[in-house]
PDB file of C-alpha atoms in Angstrom:
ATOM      1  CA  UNK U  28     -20.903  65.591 140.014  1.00  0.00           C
ATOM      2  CA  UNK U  29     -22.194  68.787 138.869  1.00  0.00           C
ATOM      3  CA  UNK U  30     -19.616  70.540 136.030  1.00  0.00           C
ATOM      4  CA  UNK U  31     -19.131  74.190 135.936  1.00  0.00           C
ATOM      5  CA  UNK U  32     -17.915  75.717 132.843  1.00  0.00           C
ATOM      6  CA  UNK U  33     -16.582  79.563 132.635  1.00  0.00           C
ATOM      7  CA  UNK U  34     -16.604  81.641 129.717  1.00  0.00           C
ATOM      8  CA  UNK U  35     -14.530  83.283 128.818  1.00  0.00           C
ATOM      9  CA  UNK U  36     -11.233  81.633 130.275  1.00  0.00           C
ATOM     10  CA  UNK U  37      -9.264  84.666 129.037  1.00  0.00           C
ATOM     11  CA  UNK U  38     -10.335  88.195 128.871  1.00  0.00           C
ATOM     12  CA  UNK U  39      -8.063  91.190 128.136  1.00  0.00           C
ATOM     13  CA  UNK U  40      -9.199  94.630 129.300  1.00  0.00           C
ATOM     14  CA  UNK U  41      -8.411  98.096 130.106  1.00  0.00           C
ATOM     15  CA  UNK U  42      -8.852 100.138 133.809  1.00  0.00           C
ATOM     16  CA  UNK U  43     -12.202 101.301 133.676  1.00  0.00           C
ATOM     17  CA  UNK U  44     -13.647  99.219 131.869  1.00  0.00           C
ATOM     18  CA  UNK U  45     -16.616  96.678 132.595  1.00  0.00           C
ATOM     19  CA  UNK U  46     -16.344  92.670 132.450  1.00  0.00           C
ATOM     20  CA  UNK U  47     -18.547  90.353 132.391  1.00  0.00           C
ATOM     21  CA  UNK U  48     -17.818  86.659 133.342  1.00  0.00           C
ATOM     22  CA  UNK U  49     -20.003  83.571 132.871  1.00  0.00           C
ATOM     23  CA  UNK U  50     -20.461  80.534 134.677  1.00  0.00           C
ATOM     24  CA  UNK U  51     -22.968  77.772 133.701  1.00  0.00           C
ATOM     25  CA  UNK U  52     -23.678  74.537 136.111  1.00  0.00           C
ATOM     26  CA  UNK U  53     -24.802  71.523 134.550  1.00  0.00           C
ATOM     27  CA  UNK U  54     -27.547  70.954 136.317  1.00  0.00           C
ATOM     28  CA  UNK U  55     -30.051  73.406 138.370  1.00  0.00           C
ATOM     29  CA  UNK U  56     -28.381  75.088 141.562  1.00  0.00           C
ATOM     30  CA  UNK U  57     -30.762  77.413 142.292  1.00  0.00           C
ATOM     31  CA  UNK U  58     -28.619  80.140 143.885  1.00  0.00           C
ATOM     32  CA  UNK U  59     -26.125  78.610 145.416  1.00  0.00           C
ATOM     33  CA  UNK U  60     -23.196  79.424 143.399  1.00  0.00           C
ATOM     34  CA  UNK U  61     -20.203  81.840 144.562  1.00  0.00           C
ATOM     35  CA  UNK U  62     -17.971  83.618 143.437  1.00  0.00           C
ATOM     36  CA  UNK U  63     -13.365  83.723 144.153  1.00  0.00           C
ATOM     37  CA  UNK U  64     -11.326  85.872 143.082  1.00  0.00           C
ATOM     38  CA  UNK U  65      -7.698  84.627 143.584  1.00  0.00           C
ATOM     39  CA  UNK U  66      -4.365  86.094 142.579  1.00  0.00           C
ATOM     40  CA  UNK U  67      -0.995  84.852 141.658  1.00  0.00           C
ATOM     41  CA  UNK U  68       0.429  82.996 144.402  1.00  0.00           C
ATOM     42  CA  UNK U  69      -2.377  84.178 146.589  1.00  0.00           C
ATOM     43  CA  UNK U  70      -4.999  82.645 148.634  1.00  0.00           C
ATOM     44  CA  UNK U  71      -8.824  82.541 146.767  1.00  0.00           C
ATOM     45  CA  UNK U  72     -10.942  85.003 148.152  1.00  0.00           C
ATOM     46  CA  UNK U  73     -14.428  85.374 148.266  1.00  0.00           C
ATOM     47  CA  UNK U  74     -16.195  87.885 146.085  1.00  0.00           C
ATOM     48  CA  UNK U  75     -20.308  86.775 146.237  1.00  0.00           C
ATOM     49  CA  UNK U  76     -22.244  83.956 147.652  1.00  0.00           C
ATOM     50  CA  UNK U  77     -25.937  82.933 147.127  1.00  0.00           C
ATOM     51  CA  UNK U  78     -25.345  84.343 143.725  1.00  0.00           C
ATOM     52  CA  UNK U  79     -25.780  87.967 144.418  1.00  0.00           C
ATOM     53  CA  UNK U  80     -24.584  88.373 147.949  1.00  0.00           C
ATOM     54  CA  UNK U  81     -21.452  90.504 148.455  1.00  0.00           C
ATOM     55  CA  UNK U  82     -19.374  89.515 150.898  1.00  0.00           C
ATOM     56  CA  UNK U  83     -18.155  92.104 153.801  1.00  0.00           C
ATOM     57  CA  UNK U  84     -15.697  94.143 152.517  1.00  0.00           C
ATOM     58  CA  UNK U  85     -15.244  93.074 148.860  1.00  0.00           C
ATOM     59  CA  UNK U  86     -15.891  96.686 146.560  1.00  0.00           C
ATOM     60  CA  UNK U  87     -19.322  97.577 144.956  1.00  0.00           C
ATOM     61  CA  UNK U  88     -17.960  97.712 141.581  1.00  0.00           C
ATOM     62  CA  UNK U  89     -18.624  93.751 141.947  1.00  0.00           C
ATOM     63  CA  UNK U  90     -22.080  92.119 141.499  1.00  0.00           C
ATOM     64  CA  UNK U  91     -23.735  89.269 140.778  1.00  0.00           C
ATOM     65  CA  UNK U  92     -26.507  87.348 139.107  1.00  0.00           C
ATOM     66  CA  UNK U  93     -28.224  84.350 137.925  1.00  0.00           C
ATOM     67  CA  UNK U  94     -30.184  81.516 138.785  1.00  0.00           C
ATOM     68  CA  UNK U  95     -30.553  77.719 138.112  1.00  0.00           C
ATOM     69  CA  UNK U  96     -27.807  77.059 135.665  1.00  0.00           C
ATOM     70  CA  UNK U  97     -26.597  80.527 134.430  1.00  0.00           C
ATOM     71  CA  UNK U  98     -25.216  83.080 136.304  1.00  0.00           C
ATOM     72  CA  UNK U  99     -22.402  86.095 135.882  1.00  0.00           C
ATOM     73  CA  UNK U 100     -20.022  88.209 137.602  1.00  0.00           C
ATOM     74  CA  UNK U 101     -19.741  91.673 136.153  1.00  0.00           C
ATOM     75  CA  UNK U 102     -17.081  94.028 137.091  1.00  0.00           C
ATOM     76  CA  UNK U 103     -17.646  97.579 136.663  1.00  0.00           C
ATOM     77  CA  UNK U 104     -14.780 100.323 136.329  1.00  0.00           C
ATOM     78  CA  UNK U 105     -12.031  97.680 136.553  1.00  0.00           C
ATOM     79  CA  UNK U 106      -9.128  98.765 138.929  1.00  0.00           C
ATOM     80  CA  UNK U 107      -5.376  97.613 138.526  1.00  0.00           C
ATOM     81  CA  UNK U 108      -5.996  95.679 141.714  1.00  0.00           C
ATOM     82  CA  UNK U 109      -9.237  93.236 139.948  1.00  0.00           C
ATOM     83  CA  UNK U 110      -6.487  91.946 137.434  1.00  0.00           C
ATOM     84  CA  UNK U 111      -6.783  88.314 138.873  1.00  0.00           C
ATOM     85  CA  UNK U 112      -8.059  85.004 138.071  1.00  0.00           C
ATOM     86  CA  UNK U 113     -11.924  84.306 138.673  1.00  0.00           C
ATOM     87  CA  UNK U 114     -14.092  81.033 139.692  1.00  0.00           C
ATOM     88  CA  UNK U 115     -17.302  79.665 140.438  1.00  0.00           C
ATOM     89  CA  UNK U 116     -18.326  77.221 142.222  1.00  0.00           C
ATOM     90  CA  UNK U 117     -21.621  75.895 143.448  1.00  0.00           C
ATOM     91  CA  UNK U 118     -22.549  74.892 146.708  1.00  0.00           C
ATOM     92  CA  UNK U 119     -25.975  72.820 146.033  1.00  0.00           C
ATOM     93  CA  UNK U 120     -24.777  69.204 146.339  1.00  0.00           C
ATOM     94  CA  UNK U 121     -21.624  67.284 147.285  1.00  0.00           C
ATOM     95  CA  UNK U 122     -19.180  67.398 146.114  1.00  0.00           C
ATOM     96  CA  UNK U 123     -18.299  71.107 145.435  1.00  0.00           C
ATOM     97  CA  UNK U 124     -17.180  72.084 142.571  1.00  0.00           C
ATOM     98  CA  UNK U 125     -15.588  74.929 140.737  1.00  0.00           C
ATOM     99  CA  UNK U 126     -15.383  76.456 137.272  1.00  0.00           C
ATOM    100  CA  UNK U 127     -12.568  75.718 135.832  1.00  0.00           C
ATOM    101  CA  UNK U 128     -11.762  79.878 135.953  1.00  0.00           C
ATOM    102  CA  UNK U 129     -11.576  83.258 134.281  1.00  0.00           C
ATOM    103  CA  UNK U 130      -8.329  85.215 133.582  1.00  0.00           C
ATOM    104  CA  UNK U 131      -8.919  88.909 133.630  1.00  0.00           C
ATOM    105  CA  UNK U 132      -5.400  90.914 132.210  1.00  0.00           C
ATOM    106  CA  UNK U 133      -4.414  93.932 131.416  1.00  0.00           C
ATOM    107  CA  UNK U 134      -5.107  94.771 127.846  1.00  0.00           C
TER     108      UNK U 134
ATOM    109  CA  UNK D  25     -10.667  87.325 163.246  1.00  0.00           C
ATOM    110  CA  UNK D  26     -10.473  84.356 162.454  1.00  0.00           C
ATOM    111  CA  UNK D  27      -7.591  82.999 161.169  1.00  0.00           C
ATOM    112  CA  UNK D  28      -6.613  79.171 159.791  1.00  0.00           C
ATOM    113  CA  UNK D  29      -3.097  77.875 159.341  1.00  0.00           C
ATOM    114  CA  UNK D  30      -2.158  74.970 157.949  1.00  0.00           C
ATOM    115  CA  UNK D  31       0.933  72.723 158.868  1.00  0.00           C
ATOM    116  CA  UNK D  32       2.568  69.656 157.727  1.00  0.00           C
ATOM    117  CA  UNK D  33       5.506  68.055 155.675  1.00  0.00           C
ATOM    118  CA  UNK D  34       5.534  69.449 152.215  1.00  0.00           C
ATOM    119  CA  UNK D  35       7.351  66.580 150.697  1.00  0.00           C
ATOM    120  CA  UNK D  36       5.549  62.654 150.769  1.00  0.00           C
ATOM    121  CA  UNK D  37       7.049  59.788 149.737  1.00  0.00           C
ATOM    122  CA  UNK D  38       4.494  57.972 147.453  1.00  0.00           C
ATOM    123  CA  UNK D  39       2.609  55.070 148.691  1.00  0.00           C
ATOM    124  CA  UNK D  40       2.846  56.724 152.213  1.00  0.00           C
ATOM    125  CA  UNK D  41       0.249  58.965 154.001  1.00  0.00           C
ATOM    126  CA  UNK D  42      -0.184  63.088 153.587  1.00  0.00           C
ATOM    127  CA  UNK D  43      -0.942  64.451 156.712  1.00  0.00           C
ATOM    128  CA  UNK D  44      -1.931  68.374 157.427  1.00  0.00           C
ATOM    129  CA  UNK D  45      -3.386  70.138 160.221  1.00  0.00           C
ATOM    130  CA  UNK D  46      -5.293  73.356 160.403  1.00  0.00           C
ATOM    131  CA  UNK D  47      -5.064  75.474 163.587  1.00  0.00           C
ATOM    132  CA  UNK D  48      -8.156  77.552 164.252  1.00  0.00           C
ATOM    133  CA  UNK D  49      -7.396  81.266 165.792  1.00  0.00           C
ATOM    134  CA  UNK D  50      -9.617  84.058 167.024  1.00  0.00           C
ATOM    135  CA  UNK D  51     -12.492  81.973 166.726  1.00  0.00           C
ATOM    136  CA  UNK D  52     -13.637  78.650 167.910  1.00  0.00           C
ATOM    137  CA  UNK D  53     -14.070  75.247 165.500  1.00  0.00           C
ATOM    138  CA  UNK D  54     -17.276  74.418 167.880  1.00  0.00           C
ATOM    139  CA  UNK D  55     -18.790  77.023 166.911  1.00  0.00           C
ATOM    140  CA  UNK D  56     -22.362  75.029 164.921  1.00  0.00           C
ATOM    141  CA  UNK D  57     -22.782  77.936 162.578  1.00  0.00           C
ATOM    142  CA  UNK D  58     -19.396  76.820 161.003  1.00  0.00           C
ATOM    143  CA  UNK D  59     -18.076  73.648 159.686  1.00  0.00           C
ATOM    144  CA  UNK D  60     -14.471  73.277 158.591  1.00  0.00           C
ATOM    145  CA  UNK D  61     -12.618  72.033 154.834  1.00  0.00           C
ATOM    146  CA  UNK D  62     -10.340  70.779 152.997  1.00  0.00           C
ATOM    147  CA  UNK D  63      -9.568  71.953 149.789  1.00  0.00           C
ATOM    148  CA  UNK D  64      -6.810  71.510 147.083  1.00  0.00           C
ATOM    149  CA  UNK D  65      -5.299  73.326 144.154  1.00  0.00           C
ATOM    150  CA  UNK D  66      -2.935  71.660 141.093  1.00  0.00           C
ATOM    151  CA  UNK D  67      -2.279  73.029 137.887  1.00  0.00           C
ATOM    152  CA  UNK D  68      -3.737  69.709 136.218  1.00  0.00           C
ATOM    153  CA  UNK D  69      -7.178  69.762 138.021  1.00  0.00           C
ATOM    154  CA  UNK D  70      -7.686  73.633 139.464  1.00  0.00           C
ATOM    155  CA  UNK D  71      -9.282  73.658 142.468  1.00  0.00           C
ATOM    156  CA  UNK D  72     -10.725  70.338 143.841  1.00  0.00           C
ATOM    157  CA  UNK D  73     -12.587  70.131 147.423  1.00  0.00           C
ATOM    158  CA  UNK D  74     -12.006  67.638 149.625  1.00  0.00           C
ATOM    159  CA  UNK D  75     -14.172  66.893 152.495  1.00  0.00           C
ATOM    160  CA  UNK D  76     -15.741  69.171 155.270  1.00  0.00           C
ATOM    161  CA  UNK D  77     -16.318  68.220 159.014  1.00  0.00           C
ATOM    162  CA  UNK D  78     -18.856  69.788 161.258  1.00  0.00           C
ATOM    163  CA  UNK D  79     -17.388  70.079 165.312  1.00  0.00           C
ATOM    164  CA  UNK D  80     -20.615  67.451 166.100  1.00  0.00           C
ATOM    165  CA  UNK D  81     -17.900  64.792 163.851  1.00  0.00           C
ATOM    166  CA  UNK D  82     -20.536  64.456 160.786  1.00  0.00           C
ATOM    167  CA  UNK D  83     -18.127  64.365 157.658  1.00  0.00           C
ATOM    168  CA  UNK D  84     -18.516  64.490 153.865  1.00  0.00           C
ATOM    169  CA  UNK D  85     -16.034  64.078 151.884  1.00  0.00           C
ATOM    170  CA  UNK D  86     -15.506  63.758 147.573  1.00  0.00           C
ATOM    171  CA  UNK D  87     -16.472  60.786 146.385  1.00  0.00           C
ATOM    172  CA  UNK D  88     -13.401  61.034 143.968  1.00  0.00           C
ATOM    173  CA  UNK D  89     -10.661  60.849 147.346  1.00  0.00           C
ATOM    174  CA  UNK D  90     -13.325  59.359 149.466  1.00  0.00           C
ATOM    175  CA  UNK D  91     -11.622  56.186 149.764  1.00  0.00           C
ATOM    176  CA  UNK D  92      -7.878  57.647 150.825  1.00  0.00           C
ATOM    177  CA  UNK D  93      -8.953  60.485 152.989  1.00  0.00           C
ATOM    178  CA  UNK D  94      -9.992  61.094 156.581  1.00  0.00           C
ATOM    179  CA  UNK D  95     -10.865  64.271 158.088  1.00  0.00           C
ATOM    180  CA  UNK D  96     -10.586  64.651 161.775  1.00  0.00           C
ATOM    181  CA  UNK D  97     -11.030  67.546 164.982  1.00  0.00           C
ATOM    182  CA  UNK D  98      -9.630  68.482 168.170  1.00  0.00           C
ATOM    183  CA  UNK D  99     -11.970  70.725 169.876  1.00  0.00           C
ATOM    184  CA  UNK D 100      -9.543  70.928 172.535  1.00  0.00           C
ATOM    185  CA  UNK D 101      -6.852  72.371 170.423  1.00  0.00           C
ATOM    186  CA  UNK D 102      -9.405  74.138 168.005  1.00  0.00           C
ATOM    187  CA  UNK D 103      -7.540  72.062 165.002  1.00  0.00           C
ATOM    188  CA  UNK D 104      -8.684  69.820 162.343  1.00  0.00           C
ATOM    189  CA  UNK D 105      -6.514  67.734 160.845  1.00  0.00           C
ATOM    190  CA  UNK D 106      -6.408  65.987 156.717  1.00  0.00           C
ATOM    191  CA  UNK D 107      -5.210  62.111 156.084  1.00  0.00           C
ATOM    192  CA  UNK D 108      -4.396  61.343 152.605  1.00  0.00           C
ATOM    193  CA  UNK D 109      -3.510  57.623 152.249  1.00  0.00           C
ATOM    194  CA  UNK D 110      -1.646  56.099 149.503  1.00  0.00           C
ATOM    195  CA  UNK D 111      -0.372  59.287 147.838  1.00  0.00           C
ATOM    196  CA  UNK D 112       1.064  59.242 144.051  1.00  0.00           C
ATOM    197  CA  UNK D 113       1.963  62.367 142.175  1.00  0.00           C
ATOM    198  CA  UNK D 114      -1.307  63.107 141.308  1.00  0.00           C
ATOM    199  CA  UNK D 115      -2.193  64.184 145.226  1.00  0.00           C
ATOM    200  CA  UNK D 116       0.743  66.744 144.536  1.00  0.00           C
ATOM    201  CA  UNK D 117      -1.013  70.631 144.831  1.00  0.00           C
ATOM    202  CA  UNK D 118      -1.299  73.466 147.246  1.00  0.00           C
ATOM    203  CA  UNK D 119      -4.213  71.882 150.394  1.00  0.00           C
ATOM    204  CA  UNK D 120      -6.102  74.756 151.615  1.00  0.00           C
ATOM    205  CA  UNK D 121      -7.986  74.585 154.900  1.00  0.00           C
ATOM    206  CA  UNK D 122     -11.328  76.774 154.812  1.00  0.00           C
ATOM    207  CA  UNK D 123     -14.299  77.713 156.765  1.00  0.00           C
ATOM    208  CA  UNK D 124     -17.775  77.427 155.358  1.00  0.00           C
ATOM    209  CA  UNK D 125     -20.583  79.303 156.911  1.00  0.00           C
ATOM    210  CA  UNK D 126     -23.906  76.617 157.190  1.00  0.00           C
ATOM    211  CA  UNK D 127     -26.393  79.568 156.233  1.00  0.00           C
ATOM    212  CA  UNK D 128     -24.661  79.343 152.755  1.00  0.00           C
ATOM    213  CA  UNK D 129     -22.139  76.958 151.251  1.00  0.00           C
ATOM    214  CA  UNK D 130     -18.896  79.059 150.002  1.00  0.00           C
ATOM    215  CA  UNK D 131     -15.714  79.226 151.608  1.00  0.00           C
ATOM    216  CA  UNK D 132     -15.233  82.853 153.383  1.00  0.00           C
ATOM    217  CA  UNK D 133     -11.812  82.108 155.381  1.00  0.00           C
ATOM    218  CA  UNK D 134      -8.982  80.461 153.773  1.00  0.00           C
ATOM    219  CA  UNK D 135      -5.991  79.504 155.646  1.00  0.00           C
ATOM    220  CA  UNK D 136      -2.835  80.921 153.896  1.00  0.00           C
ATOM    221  CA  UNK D 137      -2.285  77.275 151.502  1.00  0.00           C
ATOM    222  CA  UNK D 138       0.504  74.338 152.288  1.00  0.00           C
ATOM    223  CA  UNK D 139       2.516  73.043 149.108  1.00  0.00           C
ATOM    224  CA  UNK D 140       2.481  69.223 149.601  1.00  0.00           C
ATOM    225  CA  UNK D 141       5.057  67.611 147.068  1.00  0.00           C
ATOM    226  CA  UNK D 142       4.772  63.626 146.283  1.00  0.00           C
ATOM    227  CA  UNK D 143       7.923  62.468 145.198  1.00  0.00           C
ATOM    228  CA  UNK D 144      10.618  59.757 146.373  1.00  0.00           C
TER     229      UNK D 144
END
């Protein structure tokens, strides 16, 4: 199986600030890694796909990069609504897999 | 839009089978450019996917639960349905069916999550 890590798994911040998350595979997945963003008690929801893509809907403050192994979600200008929990996963080879996540809190 | 649903017993006795179904709505699971999932959620392992089914019946599922599970479809009632044999406490999390777009592989509708408990 292919293991994806996260780092941080705990990141405090203010509103308007900008985050960066990381998410490392542990072998080469070319682009096929997205991105969840899931709240408490609330259904995952998806943020970016192929890496960069952002999904219909989901705010431009979001974005997305990386290839083969290493890749990042930044958020820019963090809103009171982004304070969630965060995870990768890649979509290269079966089984899918996520990161093990990112929790983003208020500072 | 679409919209998935799951439904099912919440508690399972262990030993016995976990059974869920996911109703399809606003959209339908024969659609090719789709192909439907299970997916799980515990505390002790995050989130864990299951298995996937295309409408044509080709399945895949995680080599980790490939031995207990079964996914299965009705076209006619635009449902596709989980089997989780021999349960222990370990199957206990929140299932999640999903839909997975096959022009990239991440899950863009989520049905609403079912709590399955095992537990005599």
């Amino acid at each position: 199986d292919i293991q994806m890590t996260q780092s941080p798994s705990y990141v405090s911040a203010s509103v308007g600030d900008t985050v960066t998350i990381t998410c490392q595979a542990s072998e080469d997945i070319s682009s096929w890694l997205a991105w969840y963003q899931q709240k408490p008690g609330k259904v995952p929801k998806l943020l970016i796909y192929i890496a960069s893509n952002l999904q219909t809907g989901v705010p431009s403050r979001f974005s997305g990069s990386g290839s083969g192994t290493a890749f990042s979600l930044t958020i820019r200008n963090l809103q009171p609504e982004d304070f969630a929990t965060y995870y990768c996963q890649q979509g290269i080879s079966f089984p899918f897999t996520f990161g093990p996540g990112t929790k983003v809190e208020i500072k | 839009q679409v919209q998935l649903q799951e439904s099912g017993p919440g508690l399972v006795k262990p030993s016995q089978t976990l059974s869920l179904t996911c109703t399809v709505s606003g959209g339908s699971i024969s659609d090719n450019k789709y192909y439907w999932n299970w997916i799980r959620q515990s505390a002790g392992k995050g989130l864990e996917w299951i298995g996937r089914m295309y409408a044509s019946g080709t399945t895949n599922y995680n080599p980790s639960l490939k031995s207990r599970v079964a996914i299965s479809i009705d076209t006619s009632k635009n449902q596709f349905s989980l089997n989780v044999n021999s349960v222990t406490a370990a199957d206990t999390a929140v299932y999640y069916c999903a839909r997975v777009p096959s022009a990239y592989d991440a899950f863009d509708i989520w049905g609403q999550g079912t709590m399955v408990t095992v537990s005599s």
